[in-house]
Short mmCIF file of C-alpha atoms in Angstrom, two decimals:
data_model
loop_
_atom_site.label_atom_id
_atom_site.label_comp_id
_atom_site.label_asym_id
_atom_site.label_seq_id
_atom_site.Cartn_x
_atom_site.Cartn_y
_atom_site.Cartn_z
CA MET A 1 -18.38 -10.72 -124.60
CA LEU A 2 -18.46 -14.05 -123.91
CA SER A 3 -19.27 -16.32 -120.15
CA THR A 4 -15.83 -18.33 -119.61
CA GLN A 5 -17.79 -21.59 -120.60
CA PRO A 6 -16.79 -21.00 -124.08
CA THR A 7 -13.16 -20.82 -123.03
CA LEU A 8 -12.93 -23.98 -120.30
CA LEU A 9 -14.79 -26.13 -123.66
CA ALA A 10 -11.92 -25.23 -125.65
CA ASN A 11 -9.14 -25.95 -123.40
CA ASP A 12 -10.29 -28.94 -121.75
CA LYS A 13 -8.76 -32.02 -123.18
CA ASN A 14 -11.49 -33.93 -121.48
CA GLN A 15 -14.10 -32.39 -123.06
CA THR A 16 -15.79 -34.13 -125.66
CA ALA A 17 -16.70 -32.52 -128.50
CA ARG A 18 -19.02 -34.40 -130.98
CA PHE A 19 -20.57 -33.44 -133.83
CA ASP A 20 -23.72 -34.88 -135.95
CA THR A 21 -21.71 -34.07 -139.24
CA ILE A 22 -18.57 -32.44 -140.03
CA VAL A 23 -18.13 -31.36 -143.71
CA VAL A 24 -14.90 -31.60 -145.27
CA LEU A 25 -13.74 -29.46 -148.19
CA SER A 26 -10.72 -31.32 -149.52
CA HIS A 27 -8.41 -30.78 -152.91
CA GLU A 28 -8.82 -34.33 -153.89
CA CYS A 29 -8.36 -36.57 -150.26
CA PRO A 30 -9.49 -39.04 -149.92
CA PHE A 31 -9.26 -39.91 -153.98
CA ILE A 32 -6.39 -41.30 -155.35
CA SER A 33 -5.04 -39.14 -158.50
CA GLY A 34 -1.53 -41.13 -158.49
CA GLN A 35 0.24 -37.99 -158.08
CA PRO A 36 2.07 -37.24 -154.86
CA SER A 37 -0.51 -36.22 -152.02
CA ALA A 38 -0.69 -32.92 -150.35
CA GLU A 39 -3.45 -34.17 -148.12
CA SER A 40 -1.36 -36.91 -146.07
CA TYR A 41 -2.32 -34.88 -142.71
CA LEU A 42 -5.91 -34.83 -143.65
CA GLU A 43 -5.71 -38.54 -144.91
CA ARG A 44 -4.82 -39.52 -141.26
CA GLU A 45 -6.83 -36.57 -139.50
CA MET A 46 -9.73 -38.05 -141.16
CA GLN A 47 -9.65 -40.69 -138.44
CA VAL A 48 -9.71 -38.26 -135.78
CA LEU A 49 -12.71 -36.67 -137.43
CA ALA A 50 -14.61 -39.65 -137.70
CA GLU A 51 -14.25 -40.73 -134.10
CA HIS A 52 -15.90 -37.15 -133.47
CA ALA A 53 -18.94 -37.14 -135.57
CA ASP A 54 -21.63 -39.52 -136.48
CA ARG A 55 -21.00 -39.07 -140.01
CA VAL A 56 -18.22 -37.45 -141.74
CA ILE A 57 -18.81 -36.15 -145.63
CA VAL A 58 -15.72 -35.18 -147.64
CA PHE A 59 -16.13 -32.76 -151.12
CA ALA A 60 -13.22 -32.87 -152.99
CA HIS A 61 -12.57 -30.06 -155.39
CA GLU A 62 -9.72 -30.36 -157.26
CA GLY A 63 -9.14 -32.91 -159.54
CA TRP A 64 -11.37 -35.24 -162.51
CA PHE A 65 -11.98 -38.00 -160.18
CA ASP A 66 -13.34 -40.22 -163.02
CA GLY A 67 -11.42 -43.60 -162.31
CA TRP A 68 -9.71 -42.58 -159.45
CA PRO A 69 -10.23 -45.28 -156.41
CA ILE A 70 -10.90 -44.13 -152.95
CA LYS A 71 -8.18 -44.63 -149.85
CA ALA A 72 -8.62 -47.64 -148.48
CA GLY A 73 -9.55 -47.92 -144.76
CA LEU A 74 -11.42 -45.04 -144.60
CA PRO A 75 -13.95 -45.12 -141.51
CA GLU A 76 -17.66 -46.51 -141.92
CA ASN A 77 -19.07 -43.40 -141.14
CA VAL A 78 -16.81 -41.41 -143.53
CA SER A 79 -18.29 -40.35 -147.45
CA ALA A 80 -16.96 -39.24 -150.45
CA PHE A 81 -17.89 -37.30 -153.52
CA GLY A 82 -16.07 -35.81 -156.27
CA ILE A 83 -16.87 -32.44 -157.27
CA SER A 84 -15.47 -33.50 -161.03
CA ASP A 85 -16.28 -30.63 -163.37
CA CYS A 86 -14.81 -28.01 -161.67
CA ALA A 87 -11.13 -28.39 -162.66
CA THR A 88 -11.08 -25.69 -165.74
CA ILE A 89 -12.39 -22.41 -165.83
CA PRO A 90 -15.28 -21.43 -169.08
CA SER A 91 -12.99 -20.61 -172.09
CA GLU A 92 -12.84 -17.24 -173.32
CA SER A 93 -15.47 -17.73 -175.66
CA PHE A 94 -18.68 -15.76 -175.90
CA ALA A 95 -20.99 -17.94 -173.66
CA GLY A 96 -17.90 -18.19 -171.08
CA ARG A 97 -17.42 -14.84 -171.02
CA LEU A 98 -21.35 -14.28 -170.18
CA LYS A 99 -20.92 -16.64 -167.32
CA ARG A 100 -18.05 -14.75 -166.38
CA LEU A 101 -20.31 -11.43 -166.38
CA GLY A 102 -22.72 -13.22 -164.42
CA CYS A 103 -20.49 -14.37 -161.53
CA LEU A 104 -18.90 -10.77 -161.20
CA ALA A 105 -22.31 -9.39 -160.77
CA LYS A 106 -23.41 -11.83 -158.63
CA HIS A 107 -19.68 -11.06 -155.97
CA LEU A 108 -19.84 -6.88 -156.81
CA GLY A 109 -19.37 -6.53 -152.90
CA ALA A 110 -16.28 -8.67 -152.62
CA LEU A 111 -14.78 -7.58 -155.58
CA TRP A 112 -15.17 -4.03 -154.32
CA SER A 113 -13.48 -5.05 -151.13
CA GLU A 114 -10.28 -5.97 -153.41
CA ARG A 115 -10.23 -2.74 -155.00
CA ARG A 116 -6.75 -1.94 -153.32
CA ARG A 117 -5.49 -5.09 -154.28
CA ILE A 118 -6.62 -5.46 -157.74
CA THR A 119 -3.79 -3.27 -159.11
CA SER A 120 -3.32 -5.04 -162.73
CA ARG A 121 -4.63 -7.11 -165.03
CA GLU A 122 -2.72 -10.57 -164.00
CA THR A 123 -4.49 -9.94 -160.42
CA LEU A 124 -7.42 -8.83 -161.94
CA PHE A 125 -7.58 -12.56 -163.73
CA ALA A 126 -6.74 -13.94 -160.69
CA ALA A 127 -9.68 -12.30 -158.43
CA THR A 128 -12.36 -13.43 -161.35
CA SER A 129 -10.82 -16.93 -161.58
CA PHE A 130 -10.78 -17.70 -158.11
CA LEU A 131 -14.88 -15.98 -157.98
CA GLN A 132 -15.73 -18.12 -160.90
CA LEU A 133 -13.81 -21.28 -159.80
CA GLY A 134 -15.46 -20.78 -156.08
CA ASP A 135 -18.67 -20.49 -157.65
CA MET A 136 -18.85 -23.38 -159.80
CA LYS A 137 -17.48 -25.85 -156.45
CA ALA A 138 -20.67 -24.00 -154.58
CA ARG A 139 -23.39 -25.39 -157.44
CA ARG A 140 -21.90 -28.46 -158.11
CA MET A 141 -21.53 -29.84 -154.54
CA LEU A 142 -25.23 -28.49 -153.74
CA GLU A 143 -25.92 -30.55 -156.90
CA VAL A 144 -24.64 -33.70 -155.30
CA ILE A 145 -26.45 -33.32 -151.91
CA ALA A 146 -29.65 -33.03 -153.64
CA GLU A 147 -28.69 -35.51 -155.82
CA GLN A 148 -27.63 -37.74 -152.80
CA LYS A 149 -30.52 -36.25 -150.44
CA ILE A 150 -28.51 -35.12 -147.75
CA VAL A 151 -29.96 -33.54 -144.82
CA PHE A 152 -28.28 -31.58 -142.33
CA SER A 153 -29.31 -31.27 -138.65
CA GLY A 154 -28.30 -30.93 -135.17
CA ARG A 155 -24.52 -30.01 -134.58
CA VAL A 156 -22.76 -29.36 -137.78
CA LEU A 157 -19.07 -28.15 -138.38
CA LEU A 158 -17.33 -26.86 -142.26
CA TYR A 159 -14.34 -27.58 -142.37
CA SER A 160 -11.95 -26.38 -145.18
CA TYR A 161 -7.93 -28.18 -145.51
CA TRP A 162 -6.98 -24.92 -147.85
CA PHE A 163 -7.85 -21.48 -147.47
CA ASN A 164 -9.17 -20.49 -151.15
CA GLU A 165 -11.80 -20.98 -153.22
CA PRO A 166 -13.70 -24.04 -151.77
CA ILE A 167 -14.54 -21.17 -149.06
CA LEU A 168 -17.00 -19.85 -151.50
CA ALA A 169 -18.74 -23.71 -151.34
CA MET A 170 -18.63 -23.55 -147.83
CA GLN A 171 -20.58 -20.32 -147.79
CA SER A 172 -22.97 -21.05 -149.76
CA LEU A 173 -23.47 -24.50 -147.98
CA ALA A 174 -23.80 -22.77 -144.46
CA ARG A 175 -26.59 -20.75 -145.63
CA ARG A 176 -28.28 -23.85 -147.10
CA ILE A 177 -27.80 -25.56 -143.88
CA GLU A 178 -28.66 -22.50 -141.46
CA LYS A 179 -31.86 -22.24 -143.82
CA GLN A 180 -32.51 -25.49 -143.64
CA SER A 181 -32.15 -26.09 -139.51
CA GLY A 182 -32.15 -22.99 -138.11
CA MET A 183 -28.39 -23.00 -136.78
CA ARG A 184 -25.86 -21.92 -138.66
CA PRO A 185 -22.70 -24.33 -138.69
CA VAL A 186 -19.52 -23.41 -137.47
CA CYS A 187 -17.10 -22.78 -140.67
CA ILE A 188 -13.11 -23.22 -139.69
CA SER A 189 -9.97 -23.88 -142.68
CA ARG A 190 -6.67 -24.14 -142.33
CA ALA A 191 -3.75 -22.35 -144.35
CA HIS A 192 -0.57 -23.64 -145.45
CA GLY A 193 2.17 -22.04 -147.33
CA TYR A 194 0.51 -20.90 -150.98
CA ASP A 195 -2.69 -20.74 -149.84
CA CYS A 196 -1.34 -18.13 -147.58
CA TYR A 197 1.48 -15.99 -148.60
CA ASP A 198 1.10 -13.48 -151.72
CA TYR A 199 4.67 -14.22 -152.58
CA ARG A 200 4.13 -17.57 -153.06
CA SER A 201 1.22 -16.90 -156.08
CA PRO A 202 2.49 -15.76 -159.68
CA CYS A 203 1.24 -12.32 -159.90
CA GLY A 204 2.13 -11.70 -156.01
CA TYR A 205 -1.66 -11.74 -154.79
CA ASN A 206 -3.68 -14.44 -152.85
CA ALA A 207 -7.18 -13.20 -153.74
CA PHE A 208 -9.76 -12.28 -151.04
CA LYS A 209 -7.90 -13.11 -147.97
CA ARG A 210 -9.70 -10.91 -145.95
CA TRP A 211 -13.31 -11.16 -147.29
CA MET A 212 -13.13 -15.49 -146.52
CA ALA A 213 -11.45 -14.19 -143.00
CA GLU A 214 -14.42 -11.88 -142.39
CA LYS A 215 -17.31 -14.98 -143.41
CA LEU A 216 -15.13 -17.71 -141.24
CA ASP A 217 -15.25 -18.31 -137.55
CA ALA A 218 -11.81 -19.21 -137.40
CA VAL A 219 -8.64 -19.93 -139.41
CA LEU A 220 -6.11 -22.08 -138.47
CA VAL A 221 -2.59 -21.45 -140.33
CA CYS A 222 0.00 -24.15 -139.52
CA SER A 223 2.42 -21.81 -138.46
CA GLN A 224 3.71 -18.34 -136.59
CA ASN A 225 5.05 -17.09 -139.27
CA GLY A 226 1.69 -17.56 -141.33
CA ALA A 227 -0.21 -16.29 -138.85
CA ASN A 228 1.29 -13.10 -138.28
CA TYR A 229 1.71 -12.56 -142.29
CA LEU A 230 -2.06 -12.59 -142.67
CA LYS A 231 -2.18 -10.58 -139.19
CA GLU A 232 -0.49 -8.14 -141.02
CA ARG A 233 -1.61 -8.39 -144.17
CA ASP A 234 -5.54 -7.40 -142.88
CA PRO A 235 -5.17 -6.14 -139.56
CA GLU A 236 -9.08 -5.46 -139.81
CA VAL A 237 -9.46 -9.35 -139.41
CA SER A 238 -6.40 -10.34 -137.24
CA GLY A 239 -9.22 -11.57 -134.81
CA ALA A 240 -9.49 -14.57 -137.06
CA TYR A 241 -6.44 -16.04 -137.94
CA ARG A 242 -5.01 -18.19 -135.53
CA VAL A 243 -2.22 -21.22 -135.10
CA GLY A 244 -3.13 -24.62 -135.38
CA ARG A 245 -0.11 -26.66 -136.21
CA LEU A 246 -0.32 -29.74 -137.74
CA GLY A 247 1.20 -32.88 -136.98
CA THR A 248 2.15 -36.38 -138.18
CA ALA A 249 1.25 -40.16 -136.44
CA ASP A 250 3.10 -41.63 -133.47
CA THR A 251 6.47 -43.68 -133.79
CA GLN A 252 9.28 -44.95 -132.36
CA PRO A 253 12.54 -43.27 -132.63
CA GLN A 254 15.08 -45.11 -134.57
CA ASP A 255 17.79 -47.25 -133.21
CA PRO A 256 21.29 -45.81 -133.33
CA SER A 257 22.44 -49.65 -133.29
CA ARG A 258 21.46 -49.58 -136.94
CA LYS A 259 23.68 -47.39 -138.08
CA GLY A 260 25.82 -47.81 -140.84
CA ASP A 261 29.37 -47.39 -142.35
CA ALA A 262 28.50 -44.36 -144.31
CA PHE A 263 26.70 -41.33 -143.38
CA SER A 264 23.04 -41.38 -144.61
CA ILE A 265 20.87 -38.60 -145.54
CA VAL A 266 17.00 -38.30 -147.06
CA CYS A 267 15.09 -35.83 -148.70
CA CYS A 268 11.43 -36.37 -148.54
CA SER A 269 9.54 -33.75 -151.29
CA ARG A 270 7.95 -33.31 -154.00
CA ALA A 271 10.72 -33.11 -156.86
CA VAL A 272 9.98 -29.55 -157.93
CA SER A 273 12.14 -26.66 -158.30
CA LEU A 274 11.22 -24.75 -155.33
CA LYS A 275 12.01 -27.60 -153.30
CA ARG A 276 15.60 -27.38 -154.62
CA VAL A 277 16.78 -31.30 -154.28
CA ASP A 278 18.86 -30.50 -157.00
CA ARG A 279 21.08 -28.35 -154.48
CA VAL A 280 20.96 -30.94 -152.07
CA ILE A 281 22.97 -33.15 -154.65
CA ASP A 282 25.19 -29.95 -155.26
CA ALA A 283 26.10 -30.15 -151.93
CA LEU A 284 27.06 -33.66 -151.60
CA LEU A 285 29.39 -33.02 -154.76
CA VAL A 286 31.52 -30.74 -152.26
CA LEU A 287 31.23 -33.25 -149.04
CA GLU A 288 32.31 -36.20 -152.03
CA GLU A 289 35.53 -33.84 -152.68
CA ARG A 290 36.42 -33.18 -149.72
CA GLY A 291 36.79 -37.43 -149.39
CA HIS A 292 33.18 -37.81 -147.41
CA ARG A 293 31.81 -41.11 -147.60
CA LEU A 294 27.59 -40.94 -147.87
CA ARG A 295 24.44 -42.66 -148.51
CA PHE A 296 21.29 -40.03 -149.83
CA THR A 297 18.05 -41.20 -150.76
CA PHE A 298 15.32 -39.04 -151.99
CA ILE A 299 11.45 -40.25 -151.56
CA GLY A 300 9.59 -38.20 -153.86
CA ASP A 301 8.01 -37.56 -157.27
CA GLY A 302 7.66 -34.51 -159.58
CA ASP A 303 8.15 -32.56 -162.95
CA GLN A 304 12.05 -31.89 -162.23
CA LEU A 305 12.74 -36.23 -160.62
CA GLY A 306 14.31 -36.80 -164.19
CA VAL A 307 16.95 -34.43 -163.95
CA LEU A 308 17.50 -35.02 -160.32
CA LYS A 309 18.49 -38.68 -161.40
CA GLU A 310 20.57 -37.44 -164.24
CA LYS A 311 22.26 -35.35 -161.92
CA ALA A 312 22.28 -38.23 -159.31
CA ALA A 313 24.25 -39.45 -161.33
CA LEU A 314 27.17 -37.49 -161.04
CA LEU A 315 28.01 -38.85 -157.70
CA LYS A 316 30.72 -41.46 -157.95
CA LYS A 317 31.30 -42.36 -153.81
CA THR A 318 28.06 -41.94 -152.82
CA GLU A 319 25.42 -44.84 -152.81
CA VAL A 320 22.31 -43.22 -154.05
CA ASP A 321 18.82 -44.17 -153.79
CA ILE A 322 15.74 -42.39 -155.65
CA LYS A 323 12.61 -43.91 -154.63
CA GLY A 324 10.15 -42.08 -156.32
CA ALA A 325 6.67 -41.45 -155.09
CA LEU A 326 5.93 -43.32 -151.80
CA PRO A 327 2.44 -43.76 -150.01
CA ASN A 328 2.90 -42.39 -146.59
CA GLU A 329 3.09 -45.36 -145.19
CA LYS A 330 5.98 -46.78 -146.89
CA VAL A 331 7.88 -43.62 -146.01
CA PHE A 332 7.05 -44.54 -142.31
CA ASP A 333 8.12 -48.06 -142.83
CA TYR A 334 11.51 -46.52 -144.71
CA TYR A 335 12.38 -44.86 -141.62
CA SER A 336 11.59 -47.55 -139.13
CA SER A 337 13.65 -49.97 -140.73
CA THR A 338 16.28 -47.98 -142.30
CA PHE A 339 18.85 -45.68 -140.03
CA THR A 340 19.25 -41.93 -140.71
CA ASP A 341 21.72 -39.76 -139.72
CA LEU A 342 19.85 -36.87 -141.36
CA PHE A 343 17.25 -35.19 -142.97
CA VAL A 344 18.00 -32.19 -145.44
CA ASN A 345 15.14 -29.38 -146.94
CA ALA A 346 16.71 -26.86 -148.81
CA SER A 347 12.86 -25.40 -150.26
CA GLU A 348 12.54 -22.08 -151.33
CA TYR A 349 9.74 -21.29 -149.33
CA GLU A 350 7.52 -23.44 -146.87
CA GLY A 351 4.91 -23.47 -144.31
CA ILE A 352 6.12 -26.09 -142.07
CA PRO A 353 6.47 -29.24 -143.97
CA LEU A 354 5.07 -32.65 -142.60
CA SER A 355 8.35 -34.39 -143.94
CA ILE A 356 10.53 -32.15 -140.86
CA MET A 357 7.50 -33.52 -138.67
CA GLU A 358 8.18 -37.05 -139.41
CA ALA A 359 11.61 -36.74 -139.93
CA LEU A 360 11.84 -35.65 -135.84
CA SER A 361 9.00 -38.07 -134.91
CA PHE A 362 11.95 -40.80 -135.46
CA GLY A 363 14.65 -39.01 -133.83
CA ILE A 364 16.06 -37.50 -137.00
CA PRO A 365 17.84 -33.90 -136.87
CA VAL A 366 17.62 -32.08 -139.58
CA VAL A 367 19.28 -29.38 -142.10
CA ALA A 368 16.95 -26.79 -143.18
CA THR A 369 16.61 -23.35 -145.03
CA ASN A 370 15.14 -21.07 -142.70
CA VAL A 371 11.79 -20.08 -144.41
CA GLY A 372 8.50 -19.72 -143.44
CA GLY A 373 7.57 -21.48 -140.74
CA VAL A 374 10.41 -23.68 -140.11
CA SER A 375 12.17 -21.84 -137.54
CA GLU A 376 9.07 -22.76 -135.07
CA ILE A 377 9.90 -26.52 -135.53
CA ILE A 378 13.74 -26.51 -135.95
CA HIS A 379 15.50 -25.27 -133.05
CA ASP A 380 19.09 -23.92 -134.23
CA GLY A 381 21.50 -25.92 -132.40
CA VAL A 382 19.21 -27.96 -130.51
CA CYS A 383 17.60 -30.40 -133.01
CA GLY A 384 19.06 -29.19 -136.00
CA LYS A 385 20.51 -26.32 -138.25
CA LEU A 386 19.19 -23.52 -140.02
CA ILE A 387 20.88 -22.27 -142.95
CA ASP A 388 19.70 -18.96 -145.09
CA ARG A 389 17.51 -19.28 -147.75
CA ASP A 390 20.05 -18.25 -150.28
CA PHE A 391 22.54 -20.73 -149.28
CA THR A 392 25.33 -21.35 -151.53
CA ASP A 393 26.34 -24.87 -152.05
CA GLU A 394 29.64 -24.85 -149.23
CA ASP A 395 27.07 -23.26 -147.14
CA LEU A 396 25.26 -26.13 -147.29
CA ALA A 397 28.15 -28.63 -147.57
CA ASP A 398 29.26 -27.29 -144.13
CA ALA A 399 25.99 -27.48 -142.21
CA ILE A 400 26.01 -31.40 -143.49
CA GLU A 401 29.75 -32.03 -142.56
CA ALA A 402 28.53 -30.40 -138.76
CA PHE A 403 26.71 -33.71 -138.08
CA VAL A 404 29.34 -35.92 -140.16
CA ALA A 405 31.60 -34.60 -137.60
CA MET A 406 29.73 -34.07 -134.34
CA ASP A 407 30.60 -36.30 -131.75
CA GLU A 408 28.55 -39.01 -130.27
CA LYS A 409 27.33 -37.66 -127.14
CA LYS A 410 26.19 -34.60 -129.05
CA VAL A 411 24.25 -36.40 -131.85
CA GLU A 412 22.17 -38.30 -129.03
CA ALA A 413 21.30 -34.95 -127.83
CA MET A 414 20.24 -33.83 -131.13
CA ARG A 415 18.35 -37.13 -131.71
CA ALA A 416 16.66 -36.58 -128.37
CA ALA A 417 15.66 -33.16 -128.75
CA ALA A 418 14.33 -34.04 -132.10
CA ARG A 419 11.82 -36.40 -130.66
CA ARG A 420 11.22 -34.27 -127.74
CA ASN A 421 10.24 -31.29 -130.06
CA TRP A 422 7.57 -33.38 -132.32
CA GLU A 423 6.07 -35.01 -128.83
CA GLN A 424 5.55 -31.52 -127.36
CA SER A 425 3.98 -29.93 -130.46
CA TYR A 426 3.34 -32.10 -133.66
CA ARG A 427 1.29 -34.98 -132.33
CA LEU A 428 -1.46 -35.39 -135.13
CA LYS A 429 -4.28 -37.10 -132.92
CA THR A 430 -3.24 -33.92 -130.32
CA ASN A 431 -3.66 -31.07 -132.74
CA ALA A 432 -6.57 -32.56 -134.80
CA GLU A 433 -8.33 -33.04 -131.21
CA GLU A 434 -7.33 -28.93 -130.50
CA MET A 435 -9.02 -28.34 -133.43
CA LEU A 436 -12.27 -30.03 -132.77
CA ARG A 437 -12.29 -28.57 -129.38
CA LEU A 438 -12.08 -25.09 -130.86
CA ALA A 439 -15.08 -25.55 -133.69
CA TYR A 440 -17.48 -27.29 -130.84
CA ALA A 441 -16.91 -24.10 -128.33
CA LEU A 442 -17.72 -21.93 -131.30
CA SER A 443 -20.98 -23.89 -131.99
CA SER A 444 -21.59 -23.93 -128.29
CA ALA A 445 -21.65 -20.19 -128.44
CA SER A 446 -24.35 -17.86 -130.06
CA ASP A 447 -24.27 -16.72 -133.71
CA SER A 448 -23.94 -13.07 -132.63
CA LYS A 449 -21.11 -14.15 -129.82
CA ARG A 450 -18.93 -16.20 -132.01
CA ARG A 451 -16.44 -13.22 -132.89
CA ASP A 452 -15.53 -12.70 -129.48
CA ALA A 453 -15.05 -16.84 -128.88
CA GLN A 454 -12.08 -16.21 -131.45
CA GLY A 455 -10.10 -15.70 -128.58
CA ILE A 456 -10.75 -18.62 -126.48
CA VAL A 457 -7.56 -20.65 -127.62
#
């Protein structure tokens, strides 16, 4: 077993976690695709990473990148590269099939480890596609490193924001760095929702979770619910999984004196079917029938935005503002300038949404479906209300109506509890630095003892 020193390093908030290089594997961050970003946390976390490393190198692995600008305001010691030719799997042409066979031969051991989960043509395709995508990402990333003459030395952290194909690229780079410098880097991944739960995959199978966990020093799951799911799924590697919460930037609670006459409701999410924003509008139609005066704001974009606009046009007594996609900074500006009585999230599936963290940081109570890790952030009856995943329009309308009718003292208590919950668990800087302290403690342990170090936080 390890001595107590790594424990102290991981838990001591005054301990400086400093790296020579942090390599980040993202999907698109810090490139701007023009579509809503699923990496707004990582965009802000980049500032914290840059404070704790001589240099930060980002490899974005999911997109075309040609002509995509890089987000303004990146720290000077952050550089970014887009792995643009990895967005598609080779075709089923003869050459494409040869490439697939070569990739499978290379990863026969990994495939064998998944044999009990590969039970259909669909799951086999998911597994082989995973390996081929990961192989392409790894190959192209190593080519960029060679082209840019990037050399690694000292203390290195390899950090993937997603628990999926980029892990293959991470392992290839880890072997390269260890051969080059004689020191194996620390390898850490986060896990969220779709990259955590099998049921979020179209075929009911998320490929190579156990294999990846075996290769990583730690997997930081954004919720206890997700961590428990992965531990129960693969108990042999349960020690790799721990809770690593995300967070949002600090704000000031909203000023209640700015409350308007109409009860103000906000949804902020992607406009896609699983977010079920259309169901929120259905509940608002019920509330209109009950005689309530409301204001509804939707922030977000997606393939269902047109449908939402059409349905929102049915609201006759409600002031509607469909804003579409807004940069994260503009979302914060909206909350800072516009009083909001209630935030609503009706998702079918979730990890723990950043949008709820943002609402809580402004002291806004939340009504949300009890899915994924949502019950860990919304304490029912304290800072919001949880409803069943399979709610009716009347169920959601009743939950919203309870806040409309709530007395002023109860509202004040709810809003204070919302802000307090955020302060205690969802500060971005605090949670980012906790991850870095863990990584630093792991890098301070010898390679042979790193697995023991997985109990240190």
